[in-house]
């Protein structure tokens, strides 16, 4: 740790966060730093206590949840265990959109709250609210998760991240720019990440010599691939932290090899911020149990460790607009293994993508997006691709190619798809110059427009790789 980083952490950040802004971020961070070393059972006790308090608050103060509990004839005091808690209905994105007013706690209506909006990767942005205490717990959770990679605030850091394309007011932009300078951050917007911008980014990284790179997975992977293909020199940071998109094993390998440093996967969503992240053992992602109650369900029931299902999240610290049993449309699996690092936090084995990144076949099977990742990346002609399912019988595959495809190679790709998904499926290959990002600057490998409900009687496809 250099002199400036020590100064930033010992004086600048505490002075700003604790003294000027009167926030409890550091207080909560110190609590999280200690509690992570408790046993899983002790952490579950903390988690359950927070959950019980949240449920009582929601029943007493949130009209939406008051009605929910009345409909199911359940009082929060009746909830004694996870099985009782599973009787509480799921909260969906549509529920939030349709009940904006009744989801806000009545005892928070005259308090200062923050309004946030998700990136809208599904095409429809989602607005929600949070209070200052929730904000502080969120920041503390992110700070701890990044700390598992060796990261310290004030270190030289390059961000390859989604950023607003709307022009900010002058003084707001000035404040933001000074804040980033003090933090020693350089930011590259994924919306403008062309090959020309990649060249600029490479030169800047080599001059700036950052200790860390924090990035959306896909643009960083494309940058690593560009460096490799063009045999360019790149400075090696201490660690790379990726998030916002699923990190696939082939992406991790190329990023790690090109930058010659470890790659850490993190998982979160804007609605609740940091959910889980890897430590230096890389045996899965530790769940931020003190802030999050996480379930993995299929057919409305919890799945066994190692089995995939829908991720359901309860934010334990947002009392302004509680998210209780919120389905964020992600798919993942839990692990029963203990991490060698000694932390008692439960482990999220992996996040496999979004429900919308799953293809449904005409006979009711669900094909994970990894199927396409696994097979397509074996074709060196493919630089980037995207699979779009418009309906059960049609699949569009967009390809940005490095070189021409022969008819035999296209036929081979079709055969792979037909062998798994059925020969009646019409597959349309479209060769394009680029593939559009989502409104939040992310890239989606698979997009399905076919409704999928993991909580229903769907069959999950098992295929041999």
Coordinates of C-alpha atoms in Angstrom, one line a residue, residues 132-430:
X132 CA -29.7 6.1 3.8
X133 CA -29.2 3.2 6.2
X134 CA -29.6 0.7 3.4
X135 CA -27.2 2.8 1.2
X136 CA -24.6 2.6 4.0
X137 CA -25.0 -1.2 4.4
X138 CA -24.7 -1.6 0.6
X139 CA -21.5 0.4 0.4
X140 CA -20.1 -1.5 3.3
X141 CA -21.0 -4.8 1.6
X142 CA -19.3 -3.8 -1.7
X143 CA -16.2 -2.6 0.2
X144 CA -15.9 -6.0 2.0
X145 CA -16.5 -8.0 -1.2
X146 CA -13.8 -6.0 -3.1
X147 CA -11.5 -6.3 -0.1
X148 CA -11.4 -10.1 -0.6
X149 CA -9.4 -9.4 -3.8
X150 CA -6.8 -7.3 -2.0
X151 CA -8.5 -4.1 -3.1
X152 CA -8.2 -0.9 -1.0
X153 CA -10.0 2.4 -1.6
X154 CA -7.6 5.0 -3.0
X155 CA -5.6 2.5 -5.0
X156 CA -5.1 3.2 -8.7
X157 CA -8.0 1.6 -10.4
X158 CA -9.3 1.4 -14.0
X159 CA -13.0 0.9 -14.5
X160 CA -14.4 -0.6 -17.7
X161 CA -18.0 -0.1 -16.8
X162 CA -21.4 1.2 -17.9
X163 CA -21.7 4.9 -17.5
X164 CA -24.4 7.5 -18.2
X165 CA -24.5 8.9 -21.8
X166 CA -26.7 11.8 -20.6
X167 CA -24.8 15.1 -20.2
X168 CA -24.6 16.0 -16.6
X169 CA -25.0 19.5 -15.2
X170 CA -21.7 21.3 -15.0
X171 CA -21.3 21.4 -11.2
X172 CA -22.5 17.8 -10.8
X173 CA -20.0 16.6 -13.4
X174 CA -17.2 18.7 -11.7
X175 CA -18.0 17.1 -8.3
X176 CA -18.0 13.6 -9.9
X177 CA -14.7 14.2 -11.7
X178 CA -13.0 15.4 -8.6
X179 CA -14.3 12.5 -6.6
X180 CA -12.9 10.1 -9.1
X181 CA -9.5 11.9 -9.1
X182 CA -9.3 11.6 -5.3
X183 CA -10.2 7.9 -5.6
X184 CA -7.6 7.6 -8.4
X185 CA -10.1 6.0 -10.8
X186 CA -10.0 6.0 -14.6
X187 CA -13.3 5.1 -16.2
X188 CA -13.9 3.8 -19.7
X189 CA -17.6 3.7 -20.8
X190 CA -18.6 0.4 -22.3
X191 CA -21.0 2.2 -24.7
X192 CA -18.0 3.6 -26.5
X193 CA -15.7 0.6 -26.3
X194 CA -14.7 0.4 -29.9
X195 CA -11.3 -1.0 -31.1
X196 CA -10.1 2.6 -31.3
X197 CA -11.1 3.1 -27.6
X198 CA -9.4 -0.2 -26.7
X199 CA -6.1 1.1 -28.1
X200 CA -6.5 4.3 -26.0
X201 CA -7.4 2.2 -23.0
X202 CA -4.3 -0.1 -23.4
X203 CA -2.0 2.9 -23.7
X204 CA -3.6 4.5 -20.6
X205 CA -3.3 1.3 -18.6
X206 CA 0.4 1.0 -19.5
X207 CA 1.0 4.6 -18.4
X208 CA -1.3 4.7 -15.4
X209 CA -0.2 1.3 -14.1
X210 CA -3.3 0.5 -12.1
X211 CA -3.3 -1.9 -9.1
X212 CA -6.8 -3.1 -10.0
X213 CA -9.1 -3.3 -13.0
X214 CA -12.9 -3.5 -12.3
X215 CA -15.0 -4.3 -15.3
X216 CA -18.0 -5.6 -17.0
X217 CA -17.1 -9.1 -18.1
X218 CA -17.7 -9.0 -21.8
X219 CA -15.9 -5.8 -22.7
X220 CA -12.9 -6.8 -20.6
X221 CA -12.9 -10.2 -22.3
X222 CA -13.0 -8.5 -25.7
X223 CA -10.2 -6.2 -24.7
X224 CA -8.1 -9.2 -23.6
X225 CA -8.9 -10.9 -26.9
X226 CA -7.8 -7.8 -28.8
X227 CA -4.5 -7.6 -26.9
X228 CA -3.9 -11.3 -27.6
X229 CA -4.8 -11.2 -31.3
X230 CA -2.6 -8.1 -31.9
X231 CA 0.2 -9.2 -29.6
X232 CA 0.2 -6.0 -27.6
X233 CA 1.9 -5.4 -24.3
X234 CA -0.3 -4.7 -21.3
X235 CA 0.6 -3.8 -17.7
X236 CA -0.3 -6.5 -15.2
X237 CA -2.4 -5.2 -12.2
X238 CA -2.6 -7.0 -8.9
X239 CA -6.1 -8.2 -9.4
X240 CA -9.1 -8.0 -11.8
X241 CA -12.6 -7.8 -10.5
X242 CA -15.5 -8.6 -12.9
X243 CA -19.2 -8.2 -12.4
X244 CA -22.6 -7.2 -13.9
X245 CA -22.3 -10.2 -16.3
X246 CA -21.7 -13.9 -16.0
X247 CA -18.0 -14.9 -16.1
X248 CA -17.5 -18.0 -18.2
X249 CA -14.5 -20.2 -17.7
X250 CA -13.1 -19.5 -21.2
X251 CA -13.3 -15.8 -20.5
X252 CA -11.6 -16.1 -17.1
X253 CA -8.7 -18.1 -18.8
X254 CA -8.1 -15.5 -21.5
X255 CA -8.3 -12.5 -19.2
X256 CA -6.1 -14.2 -16.6
X257 CA -3.5 -15.2 -19.2
X258 CA -3.4 -11.8 -21.0
X259 CA -3.2 -9.7 -17.8
X260 CA -1.1 -12.2 -15.9
X261 CA -3.1 -11.8 -12.6
X262 CA -5.9 -13.4 -10.8
X263 CA -9.5 -12.7 -11.8
X264 CA -12.3 -12.4 -9.2
X265 CA -16.0 -12.9 -10.0
X266 CA -18.6 -10.9 -8.1
X267 CA -22.3 -11.1 -8.3
X268 CA -24.9 -8.4 -7.6
X269 CA -27.9 -6.6 -8.9
X270 CA -28.7 -2.9 -8.7
X271 CA -31.8 -3.6 -6.7
X272 CA -29.8 -4.9 -3.7
X273 CA -26.1 -4.2 -4.8
X274 CA -23.5 -6.7 -3.7
X275 CA -24.8 -10.2 -3.2
X276 CA -21.7 -12.4 -3.3
X277 CA -18.0 -12.5 -4.4
X278 CA -14.9 -14.7 -4.6
X279 CA -12.1 -14.7 -2.2
X280 CA -8.6 -15.8 -3.1
X281 CA -9.5 -19.5 -2.9
X282 CA -11.8 -19.2 -5.9
X283 CA -14.1 -22.0 -4.7
X284 CA -17.4 -20.1 -5.4
X285 CA -18.7 -16.8 -4.2
X286 CA -19.3 -15.9 -0.5
X287 CA -22.8 -14.6 0.1
X288 CA -23.1 -11.4 2.0
X289 CA -25.4 -13.1 4.5
X290 CA -25.6 -10.2 6.9
X291 CA -27.3 -8.1 4.2
X292 CA -28.9 -10.7 2.0
X293 CA -31.2 -13.7 2.6
X294 CA -30.7 -15.8 -0.6
X295 CA -32.7 -18.8 -1.7
X296 CA -32.5 -21.0 -4.8
X297 CA -35.8 -22.4 -5.8
X298 CA -37.5 -24.6 -8.5
X299 CA -41.2 -25.5 -8.6
X300 CA -41.6 -23.1 -5.6
X301 CA -39.3 -25.3 -3.4
X302 CA -35.7 -24.9 -2.4
X303 CA -33.3 -27.0 -4.4
X304 CA -30.5 -29.2 -3.0
X305 CA -26.9 -27.9 -3.1
X306 CA -25.5 -28.1 -6.6
X307 CA -28.9 -28.0 -8.3
X308 CA -29.8 -25.0 -10.4
X309 CA -32.9 -22.9 -9.9
X310 CA -34.1 -19.4 -9.7
X311 CA -32.4 -17.0 -7.3
X312 CA -34.7 -15.4 -4.8
X313 CA -33.4 -12.5 -2.7
X314 CA -34.5 -10.7 0.5
X315 CA -32.7 -7.4 1.2
X316 CA -32.4 -7.4 5.0
X317 CA -31.6 -3.7 5.3
X318 CA -34.0 -1.8 3.0
X319 CA -36.8 -0.7 5.3
X320 CA -38.0 2.1 3.0
X321 CA -39.1 -0.2 0.2
X322 CA -38.6 -3.8 1.3
X323 CA -37.7 -6.4 -1.3
X324 CA -38.9 -9.7 0.3
X325 CA -38.5 -12.9 -1.7
X326 CA -37.6 -10.9 -4.8
X327 CA -37.1 -12.9 -8.0
X328 CA -34.4 -11.0 -9.9
X329 CA -34.6 -13.4 -12.9
X330 CA -31.2 -15.0 -12.3
X331 CA -30.4 -18.7 -12.3
X332 CA -27.8 -20.2 -10.0
X333 CA -26.8 -22.9 -7.5
X334 CA -25.6 -23.1 -3.9
X335 CA -22.7 -25.1 -2.5
X336 CA -22.6 -27.1 0.7
X337 CA -18.8 -26.9 0.8
X338 CA -16.8 -24.9 3.3
X339 CA -14.2 -22.5 1.9
X340 CA -10.6 -23.0 3.0
X341 CA -10.3 -19.2 3.8
X342 CA -12.2 -19.8 7.1
X343 CA -15.1 -17.5 6.5
X344 CA -18.4 -18.8 7.7
X345 CA -20.4 -17.2 4.9
X346 CA -22.4 -19.6 2.7
X347 CA -21.2 -20.1 -0.8
X348 CA -23.0 -19.4 -4.1
X349 CA -21.5 -22.1 -6.3
X350 CA -22.2 -20.3 -9.5
X351 CA -24.6 -18.0 -11.3
X352 CA -25.5 -19.4 -14.7
X353 CA -27.2 -16.4 -16.1
X354 CA -30.7 -15.0 -16.4
X355 CA -33.9 -16.8 -16.9
X356 CA -34.1 -14.7 -20.1
X357 CA -30.7 -16.3 -21.1
X358 CA -32.4 -19.8 -21.2
X359 CA -33.8 -21.3 -24.3
X360 CA -37.0 -23.3 -24.2
X361 CA -37.6 -26.2 -26.6
X362 CA -41.0 -27.2 -28.1
X363 CA -41.1 -30.3 -25.8
X364 CA -40.7 -28.1 -22.7
X365 CA -37.0 -28.6 -21.9
X366 CA -34.9 -25.6 -20.7
X367 CA -31.5 -25.2 -22.4
X368 CA -28.9 -23.1 -20.4
X369 CA -27.1 -20.4 -22.2
X370 CA -23.8 -22.3 -21.5
X371 CA -24.7 -24.8 -24.2
X372 CA -24.1 -22.2 -26.8
X373 CA -21.0 -20.8 -25.0
X374 CA -19.4 -24.2 -24.8
X375 CA -19.9 -25.2 -28.5
X376 CA -19.6 -21.9 -30.3
X377 CA -16.3 -20.8 -28.7
X378 CA -14.8 -23.9 -30.3
X379 CA -15.1 -22.2 -33.7
X380 CA -12.2 -19.8 -34.1
X381 CA -14.1 -18.0 -36.9
X382 CA -16.4 -16.6 -34.2
X383 CA -15.4 -13.3 -32.6
X384 CA -18.7 -12.7 -30.9
X385 CA -22.2 -14.1 -31.1
X386 CA -25.7 -13.7 -29.8
X387 CA -28.6 -16.2 -29.8
X388 CA -32.1 -14.8 -30.0
X389 CA -35.2 -17.0 -29.6
X390 CA -38.3 -15.2 -30.9
X391 CA -40.6 -18.2 -30.4
X392 CA -40.4 -22.0 -29.8
X393 CA -39.7 -22.8 -33.4
X394 CA -37.3 -20.1 -34.4
X395 CA -33.7 -19.2 -33.4
X396 CA -31.7 -16.3 -34.8
X397 CA -27.9 -16.5 -34.3
X398 CA -26.0 -13.2 -34.9
X399 CA -22.3 -13.7 -35.5
X400 CA -19.4 -11.2 -35.7
X401 CA -16.8 -13.2 -37.5
X402 CA -13.0 -13.1 -37.6
X403 CA -12.9 -14.7 -41.0
X404 CA -15.3 -16.3 -43.5
X405 CA -17.4 -19.4 -42.6
X406 CA -17.5 -22.3 -44.9
X407 CA -20.9 -24.0 -45.6
X408 CA -19.6 -27.1 -43.9
X409 CA -18.8 -25.2 -40.7
X410 CA -22.3 -23.6 -40.7
X411 CA -23.8 -27.0 -41.2
X412 CA -21.8 -28.3 -38.2
X413 CA -23.1 -25.6 -36.0
X414 CA -26.7 -26.3 -37.1
X415 CA -26.2 -30.0 -36.4
X416 CA -25.0 -29.3 -32.9
X417 CA -28.1 -27.2 -32.2
X418 CA -30.6 -29.6 -33.9
X419 CA -29.1 -32.6 -32.0
X420 CA -30.0 -31.0 -28.7
X421 CA -33.1 -28.8 -29.5
X422 CA -34.8 -30.9 -32.3
X423 CA -34.6 -30.9 -36.1
X424 CA -37.8 -29.0 -36.6
X425 CA -36.2 -25.8 -35.1
X426 CA -35.5 -23.2 -37.8
X427 CA -32.1 -21.7 -37.3
X428 CA -31.2 -18.4 -39.1
X429 CA -27.6 -17.4 -39.1
X430 CA -27.0 -13.6 -39.5

